[in-house]
Amino acid sequence: NLFREAYEVVNLDTLQDRFDVGVEVTPELLRESGVVGRKGPIKVLARGDIAKALTVRAHKFSGKAAEKIAAAGGKAEVLA
């Protein structure tokens, strides 16, 4: 598909392993820490579990990922 948007994918288990409670996870932080490589929009998927309250800012979230982040006491914020 010519108009398909290619996302850099991040899973919840990666966020759980890499970041501490209260951290604001942004696309810039994900790139700096080596979680994603190239520039482009970020999509958070629900593989794994998350038990830390994180504020996650990304361009897109799967429905389950947003639910799991909220259930852990965090926030899922969609970027434009």
mmCIF file of N, CA, C and O in Angstrom:
data_model
loop_
_atom_site.group_PDB
_atom_site.id
_atom_site.type_symbol
_atom_site.label_atom_id
_atom_site.label_comp_id
_atom_site.label_asym_id
_atom_site.label_seq_id
_atom_site.Cartn_x
_atom_site.Cartn_y
_atom_site.Cartn_z
ATOM 1 N N ASN A 1 0.835 -1.173 0.000
ATOM 2 C CA ASN A 1 0.000 0.000 0.000
ATOM 3 C C ASN A 1 0.882 1.240 0.000
ATOM 4 O O ASN A 1 1.665 1.469 0.917
ATOM 5 N N LEU A 2 0.718 2.068 -0.963
ATOM 6 C CA LEU A 2 1.533 3.249 -1.146
ATOM 7 C C LEU A 2 1.396 4.262 -0.017
ATOM 8 O O LEU A 2 2.349 4.955 0.330
ATOM 9 N N PHE A 3 0.220 4.353 0.570
ATOM 10 C CA PHE A 3 -0.044 5.363 1.584
ATOM 11 C C PHE A 3 -0.001 4.821 3.011
ATOM 12 O O PHE A 3 -0.363 5.504 3.953
ATOM 13 N N ARG A 4 0.473 3.601 3.165
ATOM 14 C CA ARG A 4 0.533 2.954 4.475
ATOM 15 C C ARG A 4 1.569 3.644 5.359
ATOM 16 O O ARG A 4 2.670 3.952 4.921
ATOM 17 N N GLU A 5 1.214 3.874 6.589
ATOM 18 C CA GLU A 5 2.126 4.483 7.565
ATOM 19 C C GLU A 5 2.909 3.373 8.252
ATOM 20 O O GLU A 5 2.325 2.443 8.783
ATOM 21 N N ALA A 6 4.226 3.458 8.226
ATOM 22 C CA ALA A 6 5.074 2.450 8.876
ATOM 23 C C ALA A 6 5.412 2.916 10.286
ATOM 24 O O ALA A 6 6.032 3.959 10.468
ATOM 25 N N TYR A 7 4.988 2.139 11.285
ATOM 26 C CA TYR A 7 5.213 2.500 12.687
ATOM 27 C C TYR A 7 6.398 1.734 13.260
ATOM 28 O O TYR A 7 6.655 0.593 12.892
ATOM 29 N N GLU A 8 7.095 2.387 14.191
ATOM 30 C CA GLU A 8 8.067 1.708 15.039
ATOM 31 C C GLU A 8 7.257 1.116 16.189
ATOM 32 O O GLU A 8 6.504 1.836 16.852
ATOM 33 N N VAL A 9 7.389 -0.174 16.426
ATOM 34 C CA VAL A 9 6.553 -0.873 17.407
ATOM 35 C C VAL A 9 7.288 -1.055 18.724
ATOM 36 O O VAL A 9 8.466 -1.427 18.751
ATOM 37 N N VAL A 10 6.585 -0.766 19.826
ATOM 38 C CA VAL A 10 7.100 -0.988 21.176
ATOM 39 C C VAL A 10 6.042 -1.779 21.932
ATOM 40 O O VAL A 10 4.857 -1.451 21.877
ATOM 41 N N ASN A 11 6.473 -2.815 22.640
ATOM 42 C CA ASN A 11 5.546 -3.642 23.411
ATOM 43 C C ASN A 11 5.609 -3.273 24.890
ATOM 44 O O ASN A 11 6.610 -2.738 25.378
ATOM 45 N N LEU A 12 4.536 -3.591 25.608
ATOM 46 C CA LEU A 12 4.466 -3.249 27.031
ATOM 47 C C LEU A 12 5.561 -3.921 27.847
ATOM 48 O O LEU A 12 6.092 -3.308 28.785
ATOM 49 N N ASP A 13 5.926 -5.156 27.511
ATOM 50 C CA ASP A 13 6.974 -5.825 28.288
ATOM 51 C C ASP A 13 8.309 -5.087 28.177
ATOM 52 O O ASP A 13 9.080 -5.032 29.130
ATOM 53 N N THR A 14 8.563 -4.446 27.040
ATOM 54 C CA THR A 14 9.779 -3.641 26.872
ATOM 55 C C THR A 14 9.730 -2.409 27.769
ATOM 56 O O THR A 14 10.721 -2.063 28.422
ATOM 57 N N LEU A 15 8.589 -1.742 27.812
ATOM 58 C CA LEU A 15 8.445 -0.571 28.680
ATOM 59 C C LEU A 15 8.619 -0.971 30.141
ATOM 60 O O LEU A 15 9.264 -0.260 30.920
ATOM 61 N N GLN A 16 8.043 -2.107 30.516
ATOM 62 C CA GLN A 16 8.158 -2.616 31.894
ATOM 63 C C GLN A 16 9.617 -2.851 32.271
ATOM 64 O O GLN A 16 10.054 -2.493 33.352
ATOM 65 N N ASP A 17 10.388 -3.435 31.364
ATOM 66 C CA ASP A 17 11.785 -3.784 31.645
ATOM 67 C C ASP A 17 12.719 -2.580 31.626
ATOM 68 O O ASP A 17 13.690 -2.540 32.363
ATOM 69 N N ARG A 18 12.450 -1.607 30.784
ATOM 70 C CA ARG A 18 13.410 -0.530 30.531
ATOM 71 C C ARG A 18 13.232 0.737 31.357
ATOM 72 O O ARG A 18 14.171 1.507 31.499
ATOM 73 N N PHE A 19 12.027 0.989 31.846
ATOM 74 C CA PHE A 19 11.757 2.290 32.469
ATOM 75 C C PHE A 19 11.246 2.142 33.896
ATOM 76 O O PHE A 19 10.580 1.178 34.236
ATOM 77 N N ASP A 20 11.572 3.136 34.732
ATOM 78 C CA ASP A 20 11.184 3.142 36.143
ATOM 79 C C ASP A 20 9.843 3.839 36.328
ATOM 80 O O ASP A 20 9.406 4.628 35.495
ATOM 81 N N VAL A 21 9.236 3.592 37.473
ATOM 82 C CA VAL A 21 7.940 4.183 37.819
ATOM 83 C C VAL A 21 8.024 5.703 37.722
ATOM 84 O O VAL A 21 8.998 6.312 38.141
ATOM 85 N N GLY A 22 6.983 6.302 37.155
ATOM 86 C CA GLY A 22 6.887 7.750 37.090
ATOM 87 C C GLY A 22 7.583 8.383 35.896
ATOM 88 O O GLY A 22 7.472 9.592 35.692
ATOM 89 N N VAL A 23 8.288 7.604 35.099
ATOM 90 C CA VAL A 23 8.988 8.146 33.945
ATOM 91 C C VAL A 23 7.977 8.526 32.869
ATOM 92 O O VAL A 23 6.977 7.846 32.671
ATOM 93 N N GLU A 24 8.255 9.637 32.189
ATOM 94 C CA GLU A 24 7.442 10.049 31.052
ATOM 95 C C GLU A 24 8.126 9.519 29.792
ATOM 96 O O GLU A 24 9.189 9.986 29.407
ATOM 97 N N VAL A 25 7.531 8.512 29.185
ATOM 98 C CA VAL A 25 8.122 7.850 28.023
ATOM 99 C C VAL A 25 7.665 8.578 26.756
ATOM 100 O O VAL A 25 6.478 8.615 26.454
ATOM 101 N N THR A 26 8.627 9.165 26.048
ATOM 102 C CA THR A 26 8.351 9.914 24.820
ATOM 103 C C THR A 26 9.066 9.244 23.651
ATOM 104 O O THR A 26 9.988 8.446 23.868
ATOM 105 N N PRO A 27 8.687 9.569 22.421
ATOM 106 C CA PRO A 27 9.425 9.024 21.278
ATOM 107 C C PRO A 27 10.926 9.345 21.337
ATOM 108 O O PRO A 27 11.759 8.508 21.001
ATOM 109 N N GLU A 28 11.266 10.534 21.803
ATOM 110 C CA GLU A 28 12.668 10.921 21.907
ATOM 111 C C GLU A 28 13.412 10.023 22.897
ATOM 112 O O GLU A 28 14.533 9.579 22.633
ATOM 113 N N LEU A 29 12.788 9.752 24.045
ATOM 114 C CA LEU A 29 13.404 8.885 25.056
ATOM 115 C C LEU A 29 13.560 7.464 24.526
ATOM 116 O O LEU A 29 14.581 6.811 24.765
ATOM 117 N N LEU A 30 12.570 6.971 23.787
ATOM 118 C CA LEU A 30 12.647 5.627 23.212
ATOM 119 C C LEU A 30 13.813 5.519 22.225
ATOM 120 O O LEU A 30 14.518 4.525 22.193
ATOM 121 N N ARG A 31 14.039 6.567 21.443
ATOM 122 C CA ARG A 31 15.159 6.558 20.495
ATOM 123 C C ARG A 31 16.498 6.658 21.213
ATOM 124 O O ARG A 31 17.441 5.940 20.893
ATOM 125 N N GLU A 32 16.590 7.569 22.183
ATOM 126 C CA GLU A 32 17.839 7.751 22.939
ATOM 127 C C GLU A 32 18.252 6.478 23.668
ATOM 128 O O GLU A 32 19.431 6.171 23.767
ATOM 129 N N SER A 33 17.281 5.737 24.187
ATOM 130 C CA SER A 33 17.586 4.525 24.946
ATOM 131 C C SER A 33 17.726 3.286 24.054
ATOM 132 O O SER A 33 17.967 2.194 24.558
ATOM 133 N N GLY A 34 17.560 3.453 22.750
ATOM 134 C CA GLY A 34 17.766 2.344 21.823
ATOM 135 C C GLY A 34 16.600 1.382 21.687
ATOM 136 O O GLY A 34 16.747 0.313 21.106
ATOM 137 N N VAL A 35 15.442 1.733 22.219
ATOM 138 C CA VAL A 35 14.273 0.860 22.115
ATOM 139 C C VAL A 35 13.776 0.822 20.667
ATOM 140 O O VAL A 35 13.404 -0.225 20.160
ATOM 141 N N VAL A 36 13.768 1.970 20.012
ATOM 142 C CA VAL A 36 13.438 2.037 18.582
ATOM 143 C C VAL A 36 14.622 2.664 17.864
ATOM 144 O O VAL A 36 15.360 3.463 18.434
ATOM 145 N N GLY A 37 14.790 2.292 16.609
ATOM 146 C CA GLY A 37 15.955 2.743 15.875
ATOM 147 C C GLY A 37 15.738 3.985 15.048
ATOM 148 O O GLY A 37 16.339 5.023 15.279
ATOM 149 N N ARG A 38 14.852 3.899 14.096
ATOM 150 C CA ARG A 38 14.744 5.000 13.152
ATOM 151 C C ARG A 38 13.643 5.970 13.539
ATOM 152 O O ARG A 38 12.795 5.668 14.365
ATOM 153 N N LYS A 39 13.693 7.121 12.898
ATOM 154 C CA LYS A 39 12.634 8.102 13.120
ATOM 155 C C LYS A 39 11.348 7.602 12.505
ATOM 156 O O LYS A 39 11.363 6.816 11.573
ATOM 157 N N GLY A 40 10.275 8.065 13.014
ATOM 158 C CA GLY A 40 8.970 7.666 12.511
ATOM 159 C C GLY A 40 8.003 7.571 13.663
ATOM 160 O O GLY A 40 8.397 7.639 14.829
ATOM 161 N N PRO A 41 6.736 7.425 13.366
ATOM 162 C CA PRO A 41 5.732 7.349 14.424
ATOM 163 C C PRO A 41 5.877 6.058 15.241
ATOM 164 O O PRO A 41 6.328 5.040 14.735
ATOM 165 N N ILE A 42 5.491 6.151 16.497
ATOM 166 C CA ILE A 42 5.600 5.043 17.449
ATOM 167 C C ILE A 42 4.214 4.467 17.724
ATOM 168 O O ILE A 42 3.262 5.212 17.951
ATOM 169 N N LYS A 43 4.137 3.128 17.731
ATOM 170 C CA LYS A 43 2.897 2.450 18.112
ATOM 171 C C LYS A 43 3.197 1.509 19.267
ATOM 172 O O LYS A 43 4.155 0.752 19.225
ATOM 173 N N VAL A 44 2.375 1.577 20.308
ATOM 174 C CA VAL A 44 2.541 0.728 21.483
ATOM 175 C C VAL A 44 1.536 -0.422 21.386
ATOM 176 O O VAL A 44 0.336 -0.193 21.229
ATOM 177 N N LEU A 45 2.067 -1.650 21.484
ATOM 178 C CA LEU A 45 1.239 -2.847 21.423
ATOM 179 C C LEU A 45 1.182 -3.531 22.783
ATOM 180 O O LEU A 45 2.033 -3.297 23.645
ATOM 181 N N ALA A 46 0.214 -4.400 22.982
ATOM 182 C CA ALA A 46 -0.103 -4.953 24.298
ATOM 183 C C ALA A 46 0.618 -6.244 24.648
ATOM 184 O O ALA A 46 0.233 -6.901 25.611
ATOM 185 N N ARG A 47 1.671 -6.638 23.923
ATOM 186 C CA ARG A 47 2.364 -7.879 24.285
ATOM 187 C C ARG A 47 3.019 -7.706 25.661
ATOM 188 O O ARG A 47 3.724 -6.746 25.914
ATOM 189 N N GLY A 48 2.776 -8.651 26.539
ATOM 190 C CA GLY A 48 3.336 -8.586 27.889
ATOM 191 C C GLY A 48 2.431 -7.813 28.824
ATOM 192 O O GLY A 48 1.335 -7.391 28.466
ATOM 193 N N ASP A 49 2.918 -7.652 30.035
ATOM 194 C CA ASP A 49 2.161 -6.922 31.051
ATOM 195 C C ASP A 49 2.982 -5.759 31.557
ATOM 196 O O ASP A 49 4.201 -5.733 31.438
ATOM 197 N N ILE A 50 2.294 -4.813 32.159
ATOM 198 C CA ILE A 50 2.961 -3.659 32.744
ATOM 199 C C ILE A 50 2.363 -3.436 34.126
ATOM 200 O O ILE A 50 1.143 -3.482 34.300
ATOM 201 N N ALA A 51 3.236 -3.249 35.107
ATOM 202 C CA ALA A 51 2.781 -3.034 36.480
ATOM 203 C C ALA A 51 3.249 -1.688 37.019
ATOM 204 O O ALA A 51 2.995 -1.356 38.160
ATOM 205 N N LYS A 52 3.946 -0.915 36.193
ATOM 206 C CA LYS A 52 4.480 0.382 36.615
ATOM 207 C C LYS A 52 3.596 1.502 36.068
ATOM 208 O O LYS A 52 3.118 1.425 34.944
ATOM 209 N N ALA A 53 3.442 2.542 36.879
ATOM 210 C CA ALA A 53 2.675 3.709 36.449
ATOM 211 C C ALA A 53 3.582 4.594 35.598
ATOM 212 O O ALA A 53 4.417 5.320 36.117
ATOM 213 N N LEU A 54 3.421 4.502 34.287
ATOM 214 C CA LEU A 54 4.205 5.310 33.356
ATOM 215 C C LEU A 54 3.265 6.202 32.558
ATOM 216 O O LEU A 54 2.134 5.832 32.271
ATOM 217 N N THR A 55 3.758 7.376 32.186
ATOM 218 C CA THR A 55 3.062 8.204 31.219
ATOM 219 C C THR A 55 3.721 7.929 29.885
ATOM 220 O O THR A 55 4.904 8.191 29.708
ATOM 221 N N VAL A 56 2.969 7.351 28.973
ATOM 222 C CA VAL A 56 3.522 6.954 27.675
ATOM 223 C C VAL A 56 2.914 7.841 26.598
ATOM 224 O O VAL A 56 1.697 7.919 26.461
ATOM 225 N N ARG A 57 3.789 8.523 25.865
ATOM 226 C CA ARG A 57 3.347 9.358 24.748
ATOM 227 C C ARG A 57 3.794 8.697 23.456
ATOM 228 O O ARG A 57 4.985 8.472 23.258
ATOM 229 N N ALA A 58 2.831 8.386 22.602
ATOM 230 C CA ALA A 58 3.125 7.738 21.323
ATOM 231 C C ALA A 58 2.084 8.183 20.306
ATOM 232 O O ALA A 58 1.079 8.800 20.653
ATOM 233 N N HIS A 59 2.334 7.839 19.054
ATOM 234 C CA HIS A 59 1.441 8.252 17.986
ATOM 235 C C HIS A 59 0.199 7.369 17.881
ATOM 236 O O HIS A 59 -0.833 7.798 17.369
ATOM 237 N N LYS A 60 0.320 6.132 18.389
ATOM 238 C CA LYS A 60 -0.815 5.208 18.311
ATOM 239 C C LYS A 60 -0.666 4.137 19.391
ATOM 240 O O LYS A 60 0.440 3.768 19.749
ATOM 241 N N PHE A 61 -1.794 3.661 19.907
ATOM 242 C CA PHE A 61 -1.827 2.591 20.894
ATOM 243 C C PHE A 61 -2.845 1.549 20.442
ATOM 244 O O PHE A 61 -3.898 1.916 19.922
ATOM 245 N N SER A 62 -2.550 0.276 20.687
ATOM 246 C CA SER A 62 -3.606 -0.714 20.502
ATOM 247 C C SER A 62 -4.571 -0.515 21.667
ATOM 248 O O SER A 62 -4.199 0.028 22.714
ATOM 249 N N GLY A 63 -5.811 -0.936 21.496
ATOM 250 C CA GLY A 63 -6.809 -0.750 22.546
ATOM 251 C C GLY A 63 -6.410 -1.403 23.853
ATOM 252 O O GLY A 63 -6.527 -0.811 24.932
ATOM 253 N N LYS A 64 -5.909 -2.629 23.772
ATOM 254 C CA LYS A 64 -5.498 -3.365 24.972
ATOM 255 C C LYS A 64 -4.308 -2.710 25.650
ATOM 256 O O LYS A 64 -4.207 -2.693 26.878
ATOM 257 N N ALA A 65 -3.357 -2.175 24.870
ATOM 258 C CA ALA A 65 -2.173 -1.528 25.453
ATOM 259 C C ALA A 65 -2.596 -0.323 26.284
ATOM 260 O O ALA A 65 -2.146 -0.144 27.417
ATOM 261 N N ALA A 66 -3.481 0.499 25.749
ATOM 262 C CA ALA A 66 -3.964 1.671 26.486
ATOM 263 C C ALA A 66 -4.685 1.243 27.765
ATOM 264 O O ALA A 66 -4.502 1.855 28.819
ATOM 265 N N GLU A 67 -5.478 0.176 27.685
ATOM 266 C CA GLU A 67 -6.191 -0.331 28.867
ATOM 267 C C GLU A 67 -5.207 -0.794 29.940
ATOM 268 O O GLU A 67 -5.390 -0.499 31.122
ATOM 269 N N LYS A 68 -4.183 -1.547 29.538
ATOM 270 C CA LYS A 68 -3.215 -2.082 30.499
ATOM 271 C C LYS A 68 -2.396 -0.967 31.151
ATOM 272 O O LYS A 68 -2.097 -1.028 32.342
ATOM 273 N N ILE A 69 -2.036 0.060 30.374
ATOM 274 C CA ILE A 69 -1.284 1.193 30.933
ATOM 275 C C ILE A 69 -2.139 1.904 31.976
ATOM 276 O O ILE A 69 -1.672 2.219 33.068
ATOM 277 N N ALA A 70 -3.411 2.145 31.648
ATOM 278 C CA ALA A 70 -4.325 2.809 32.583
ATOM 279 C C ALA A 70 -4.556 1.958 33.828
ATOM 280 O O ALA A 70 -4.598 2.473 34.950
ATOM 281 N N ALA A 71 -4.684 0.639 33.657
ATOM 282 C CA ALA A 71 -4.910 -0.252 34.796
ATOM 283 C C ALA A 71 -3.723 -0.270 35.745
ATOM 284 O O ALA A 71 -3.879 -0.491 36.946
ATOM 285 N N ALA A 72 -2.527 0.006 35.221
ATOM 286 C CA ALA A 72 -1.323 0.046 36.067
ATOM 287 C C ALA A 72 -1.146 1.413 36.725
ATOM 288 O O ALA A 72 -0.186 1.632 37.450
ATOM 289 N N GLY A 73 -2.068 2.333 36.459
ATOM 290 C CA GLY A 73 -2.005 3.661 37.072
ATOM 291 C C GLY A 73 -1.293 4.687 36.214
ATOM 292 O O GLY A 73 -1.036 5.803 36.666
ATOM 293 N N GLY A 74 -0.999 4.347 34.989
ATOM 294 C CA GLY A 74 -0.312 5.265 34.093
ATOM 295 C C GLY A 74 -1.269 5.949 33.138
ATOM 296 O O GLY A 74 -2.492 5.842 33.268
ATOM 297 N N LYS A 75 -0.677 6.667 32.167
ATOM 298 C CA LYS A 75 -1.471 7.377 31.167
ATOM 299 C C LYS A 75 -0.933 7.079 29.786
ATOM 300 O O LYS A 75 0.277 7.032 29.579
ATOM 301 N N ALA A 76 -1.841 6.892 28.832
ATOM 302 C CA ALA A 76 -1.484 6.720 27.434
ATOM 303 C C ALA A 76 -1.937 7.976 26.698
ATOM 304 O O ALA A 76 -3.135 8.247 26.613
ATOM 305 N N GLU A 77 -0.973 8.758 26.212
ATOM 306 C CA GLU A 77 -1.285 10.015 25.535
ATOM 307 C C GLU A 77 -0.942 9.905 24.062
ATOM 308 O O GLU A 77 0.183 9.594 23.703
ATOM 309 N N VAL A 78 -1.931 10.174 23.213
ATOM 310 C CA VAL A 78 -1.746 10.077 21.762
ATOM 311 C C VAL A 78 -1.189 11.396 21.228
ATOM 312 O O VAL A 78 -1.735 12.467 21.503
ATOM 313 N N LEU A 79 -0.091 11.300 20.486
ATOM 314 C CA LEU A 79 0.516 12.468 19.856
ATOM 315 C C LEU A 79 -0.079 12.674 18.472
ATOM 316 O O LEU A 79 -0.467 11.719 17.806
ATOM 317 N N ALA A 80 -0.105 13.900 18.040
ATOM 318 C CA ALA A 80 -0.634 14.220 16.702
ATOM 319 C C ALA A 80 0.341 13.834 15.621
ATOM 320 O O ALA A 80 1.508 13.736 15.802
#
